Coordinates of C-alpha atoms and ligand atoms in Angstrom, one line a residue:
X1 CA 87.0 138.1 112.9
X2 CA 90.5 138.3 110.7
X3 CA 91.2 134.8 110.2
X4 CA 94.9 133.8 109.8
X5 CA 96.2 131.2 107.2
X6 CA 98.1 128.1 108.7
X7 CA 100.3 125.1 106.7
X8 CA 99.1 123.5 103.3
X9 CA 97.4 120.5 104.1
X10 CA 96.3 119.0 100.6
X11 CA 95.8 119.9 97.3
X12 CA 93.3 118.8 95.2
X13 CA 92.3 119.1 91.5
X14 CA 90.3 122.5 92.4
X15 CA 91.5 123.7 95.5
X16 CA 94.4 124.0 97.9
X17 CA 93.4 123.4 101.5
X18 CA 95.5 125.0 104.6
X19 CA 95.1 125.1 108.0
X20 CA 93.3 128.0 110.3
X21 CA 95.7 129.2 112.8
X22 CA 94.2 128.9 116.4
X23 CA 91.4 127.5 114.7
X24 CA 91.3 123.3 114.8
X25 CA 87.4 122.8 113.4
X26 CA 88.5 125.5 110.7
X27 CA 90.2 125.6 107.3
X28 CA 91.5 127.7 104.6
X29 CA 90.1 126.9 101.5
X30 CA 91.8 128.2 98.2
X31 CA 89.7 127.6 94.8
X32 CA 92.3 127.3 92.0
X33 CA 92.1 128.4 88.3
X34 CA 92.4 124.8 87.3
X35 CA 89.6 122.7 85.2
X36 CA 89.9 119.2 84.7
X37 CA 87.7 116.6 83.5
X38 CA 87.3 112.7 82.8
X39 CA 89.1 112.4 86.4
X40 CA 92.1 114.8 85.4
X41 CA 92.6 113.2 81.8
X42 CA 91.7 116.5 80.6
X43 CA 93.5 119.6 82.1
X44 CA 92.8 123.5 81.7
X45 CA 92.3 126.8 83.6
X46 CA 91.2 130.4 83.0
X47 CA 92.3 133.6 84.7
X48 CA 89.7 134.4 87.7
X49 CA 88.2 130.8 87.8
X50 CA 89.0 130.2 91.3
X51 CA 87.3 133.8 92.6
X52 CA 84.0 132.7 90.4
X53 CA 83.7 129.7 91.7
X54 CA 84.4 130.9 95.3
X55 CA 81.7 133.6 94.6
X56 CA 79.4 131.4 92.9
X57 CA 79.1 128.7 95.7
X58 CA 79.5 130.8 98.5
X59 CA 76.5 132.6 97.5
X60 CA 74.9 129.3 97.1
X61 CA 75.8 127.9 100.1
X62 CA 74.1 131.2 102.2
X63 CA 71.3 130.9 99.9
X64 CA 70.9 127.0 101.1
X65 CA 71.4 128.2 104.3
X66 CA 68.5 130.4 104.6
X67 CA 66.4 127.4 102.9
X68 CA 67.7 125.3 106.5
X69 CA 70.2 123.6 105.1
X70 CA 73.6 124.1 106.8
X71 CA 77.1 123.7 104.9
X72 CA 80.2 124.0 106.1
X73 CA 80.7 127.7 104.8
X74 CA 81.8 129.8 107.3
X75 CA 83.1 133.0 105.8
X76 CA 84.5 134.5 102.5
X77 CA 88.4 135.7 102.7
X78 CA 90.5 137.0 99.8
X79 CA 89.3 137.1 96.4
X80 CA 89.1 133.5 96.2
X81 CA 89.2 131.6 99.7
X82 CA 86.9 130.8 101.9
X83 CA 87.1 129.5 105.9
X84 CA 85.1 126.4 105.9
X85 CA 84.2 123.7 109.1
X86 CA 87.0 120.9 109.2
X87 CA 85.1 118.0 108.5
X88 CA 85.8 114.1 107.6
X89 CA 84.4 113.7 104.1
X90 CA 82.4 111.0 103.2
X91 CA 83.7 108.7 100.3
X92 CA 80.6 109.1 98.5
X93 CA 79.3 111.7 95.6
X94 CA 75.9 112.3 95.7
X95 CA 74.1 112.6 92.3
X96 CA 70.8 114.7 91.3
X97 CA 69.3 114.6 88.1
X98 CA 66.4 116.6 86.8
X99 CA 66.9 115.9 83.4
X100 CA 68.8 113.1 81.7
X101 CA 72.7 114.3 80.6
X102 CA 75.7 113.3 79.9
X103 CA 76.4 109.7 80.2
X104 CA 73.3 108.4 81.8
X105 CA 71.6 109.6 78.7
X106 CA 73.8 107.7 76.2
X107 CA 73.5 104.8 79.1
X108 CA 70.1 104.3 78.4
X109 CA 69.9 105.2 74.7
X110 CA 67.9 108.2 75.4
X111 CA 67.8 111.5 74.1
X112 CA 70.1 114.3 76.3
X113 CA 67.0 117.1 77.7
X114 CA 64.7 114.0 78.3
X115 CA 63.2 115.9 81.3
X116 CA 62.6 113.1 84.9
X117 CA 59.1 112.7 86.2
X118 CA 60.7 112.6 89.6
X119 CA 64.5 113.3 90.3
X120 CA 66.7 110.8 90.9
X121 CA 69.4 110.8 93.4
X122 CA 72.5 108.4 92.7
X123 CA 75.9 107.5 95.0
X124 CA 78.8 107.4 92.8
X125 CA 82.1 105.8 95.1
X126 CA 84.8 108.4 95.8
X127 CA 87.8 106.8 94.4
X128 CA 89.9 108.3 91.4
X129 CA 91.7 105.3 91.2
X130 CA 88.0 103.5 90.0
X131 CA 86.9 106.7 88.6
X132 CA 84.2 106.7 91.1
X133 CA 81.7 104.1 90.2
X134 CA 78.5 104.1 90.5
X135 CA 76.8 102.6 93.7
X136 CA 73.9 100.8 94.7
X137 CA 72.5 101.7 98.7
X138 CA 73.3 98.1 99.2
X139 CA 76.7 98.5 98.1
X140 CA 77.0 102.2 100.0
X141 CA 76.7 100.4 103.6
X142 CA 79.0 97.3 102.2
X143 CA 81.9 99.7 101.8
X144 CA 80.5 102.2 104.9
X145 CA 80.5 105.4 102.5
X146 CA 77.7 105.9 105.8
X147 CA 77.5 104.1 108.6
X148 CA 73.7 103.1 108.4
X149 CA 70.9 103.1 105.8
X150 CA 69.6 106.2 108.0
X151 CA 72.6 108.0 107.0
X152 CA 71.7 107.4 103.4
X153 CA 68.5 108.3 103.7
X154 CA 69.5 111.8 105.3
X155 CA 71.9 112.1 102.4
X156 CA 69.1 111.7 99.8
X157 CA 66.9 113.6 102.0
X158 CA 68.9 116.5 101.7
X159 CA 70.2 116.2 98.3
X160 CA 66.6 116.5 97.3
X161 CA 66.3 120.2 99.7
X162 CA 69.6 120.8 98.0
X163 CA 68.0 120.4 94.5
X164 CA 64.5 122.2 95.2
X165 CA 66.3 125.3 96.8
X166 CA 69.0 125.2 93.6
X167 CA 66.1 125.0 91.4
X168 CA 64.8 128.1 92.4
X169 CA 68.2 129.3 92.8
X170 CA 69.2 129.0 89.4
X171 CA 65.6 129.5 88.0
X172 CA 65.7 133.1 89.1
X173 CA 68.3 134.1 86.7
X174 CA 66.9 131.9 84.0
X175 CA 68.8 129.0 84.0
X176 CA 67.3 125.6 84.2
X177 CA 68.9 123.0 86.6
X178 CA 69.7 119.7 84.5
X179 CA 71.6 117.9 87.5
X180 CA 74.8 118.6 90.1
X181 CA 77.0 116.6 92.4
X182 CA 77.3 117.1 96.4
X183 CA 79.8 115.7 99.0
X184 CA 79.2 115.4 102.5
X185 CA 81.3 115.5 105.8
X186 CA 81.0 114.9 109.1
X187 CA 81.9 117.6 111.7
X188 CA 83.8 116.1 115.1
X189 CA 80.8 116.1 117.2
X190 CA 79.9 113.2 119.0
X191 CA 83.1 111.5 118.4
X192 CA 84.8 109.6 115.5
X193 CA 82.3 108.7 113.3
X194 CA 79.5 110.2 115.3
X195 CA 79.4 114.3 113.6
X196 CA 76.7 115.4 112.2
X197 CA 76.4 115.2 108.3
X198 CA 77.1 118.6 106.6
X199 CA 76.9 119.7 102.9
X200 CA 80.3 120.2 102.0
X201 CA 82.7 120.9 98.9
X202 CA 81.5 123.3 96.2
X203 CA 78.4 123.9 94.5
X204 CA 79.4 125.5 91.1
X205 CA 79.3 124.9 87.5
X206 CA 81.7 122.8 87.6
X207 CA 79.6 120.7 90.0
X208 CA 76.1 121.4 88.1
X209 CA 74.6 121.1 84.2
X210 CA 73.1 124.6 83.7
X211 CA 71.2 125.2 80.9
X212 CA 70.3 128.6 79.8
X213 CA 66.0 128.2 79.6
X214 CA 65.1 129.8 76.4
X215 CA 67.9 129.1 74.4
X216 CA 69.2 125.7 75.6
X217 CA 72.4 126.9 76.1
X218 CA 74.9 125.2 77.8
X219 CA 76.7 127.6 81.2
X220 CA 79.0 124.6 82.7
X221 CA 81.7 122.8 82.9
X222 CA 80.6 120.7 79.3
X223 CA 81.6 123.9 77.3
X224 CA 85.3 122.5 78.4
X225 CA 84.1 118.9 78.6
X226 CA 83.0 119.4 75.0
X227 CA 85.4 122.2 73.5
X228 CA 81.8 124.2 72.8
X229 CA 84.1 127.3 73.6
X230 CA 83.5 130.7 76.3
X231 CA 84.3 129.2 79.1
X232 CA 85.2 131.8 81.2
X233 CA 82.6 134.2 79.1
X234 CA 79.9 131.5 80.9
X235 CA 80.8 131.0 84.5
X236 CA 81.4 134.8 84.6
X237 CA 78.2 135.1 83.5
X238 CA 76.8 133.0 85.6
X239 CA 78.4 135.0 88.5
X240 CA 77.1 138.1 87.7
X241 CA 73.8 137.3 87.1
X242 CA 73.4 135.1 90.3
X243 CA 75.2 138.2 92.4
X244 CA 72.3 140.6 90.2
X245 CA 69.7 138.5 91.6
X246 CA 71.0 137.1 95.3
X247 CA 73.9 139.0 96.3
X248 CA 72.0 141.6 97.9
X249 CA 69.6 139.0 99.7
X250 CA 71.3 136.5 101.4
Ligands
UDP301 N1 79.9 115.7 88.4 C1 80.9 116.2 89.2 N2 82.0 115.5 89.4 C2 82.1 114.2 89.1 C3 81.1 113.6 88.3 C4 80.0 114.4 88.1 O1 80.8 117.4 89.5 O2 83.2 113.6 89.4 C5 78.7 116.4 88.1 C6 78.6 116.8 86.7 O3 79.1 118.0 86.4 C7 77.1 116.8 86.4 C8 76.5 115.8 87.4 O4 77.5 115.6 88.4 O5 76.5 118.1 86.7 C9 76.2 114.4 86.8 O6 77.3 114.0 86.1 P1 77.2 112.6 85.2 O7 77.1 111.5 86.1 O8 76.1 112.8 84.2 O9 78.6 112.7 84.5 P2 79.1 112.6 83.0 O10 79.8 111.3 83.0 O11 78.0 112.7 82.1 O12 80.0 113.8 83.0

């Protein structure tokens, strides 16, 4: 089906979203060439970053889908688009860690690579304006991220699906899962309010700490976070290695 490309609608940090002609539970996502970090404080781009990361999670998001869990990928178009379900996003990020990273590490005085007994999934607040705080479940249904404790429950239900199938996602090509964000939507069945949850947004390394098994080397967005240099050199890598082992099977 040749899908036509309707009005801008937003722009994010990442992507540019438009509008499906004919098409009103559809849109036209664009991944950019942009990086950012420390909500936007830190800018950047490389040539090609938008088709990676629309390669990398939308082999990701079939993979997931073969697993049972649905996302709201619908089809790949251009080089770095995809058509996507329209959905109402939750204000929530959903956290997985498998092994401590980043600023929870230094949170609790403890050394980056200390590997979890058990993962642990964490709701961070959408807002840039707070620079998404962390949430408690408590604090979740206070500002109605989800409309009932069952919703959070599904949300960590499938974050946790989400990180086992990733897990053996990345694991094939070597690379050890340390811990990703997820946002959900809700598609307009049922009514306002009343969709049905769906993994959304992007599952790339911007979104996930990959570390390379043997050598420990970092493939994600911290080589910008941390001027560690190759950037590109990493996420192409990543791409073609993921493509080598999936891109025929799913
Ligand atoms: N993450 C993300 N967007 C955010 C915050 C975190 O994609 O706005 C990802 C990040 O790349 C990492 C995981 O979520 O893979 C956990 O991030 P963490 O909370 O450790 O963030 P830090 O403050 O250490 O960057």
């Amino acid at each position: 089906m040749a899908y036509q490309k309707g009005d801008l609608i937003y722009e994010g940090k990442a992507k540019r979203l438009y509008a499906v002609k004919g098409e009103p539970d559809l849109v036209w996502q664009e991944f950019k060439d942009s990086l950012t970090a420390f909500n936007a404080q830190k800018k950047g781009a490389f040539e090609n970053k938008g088709s990676v990361n629309r390669d990398i999670t939308s082999l990701v998001f079939r993979f997931l889908s073969e697993r049972g869990v649905g996302s709201h990928w619908v089809a790949d178009v251009g080089d770095r688009e995809q058509v996507t379900r329209r959905l109402a996003m939750l204000k929530v990020e959903v956290v997985v860690r498998n092994t401590l990273a980043g600023s929870t590490a230094k949170k609790f005085n403890l050394a980056e690579g200390t590997p979890l007994e058990v993962p642990l999934t964490e709701f961070y607040y959408k807002d840039d304006a707070l620079n998404d705080p962390f949430i408690s479940d408590e604090q979740a249904l206070m500002l109605k991220v989800a409309p009932t404790r069952e919703d959070l429950d599904e949300l960590k239900r499938t974050a946790l699906d989400v990180n086992r199938g990733l897990i053996e996602f990345f694991g094939a090509v070597g690379l050890d899962l340390i811990d990703f964000k997820i946002e959900f939507g809700r598609d307009s069945s049922g009514g306002p309010g009343g969709g049905r949850i769906m993994l959304a947004d992007e599952i790339t390394p911007d979104s996930c700490r990959l570390w390379d098994r043997v050598t420990r080397e970092k493939m994600d967005k911290d080589r910008f976070r941390r001027d560690l240099g190759g950037v590109k050199e990493s996420y192409e890598k990543v791409r073609a290695m993921l493509h080598e082992a999936w891109g025929s099977k799913v």
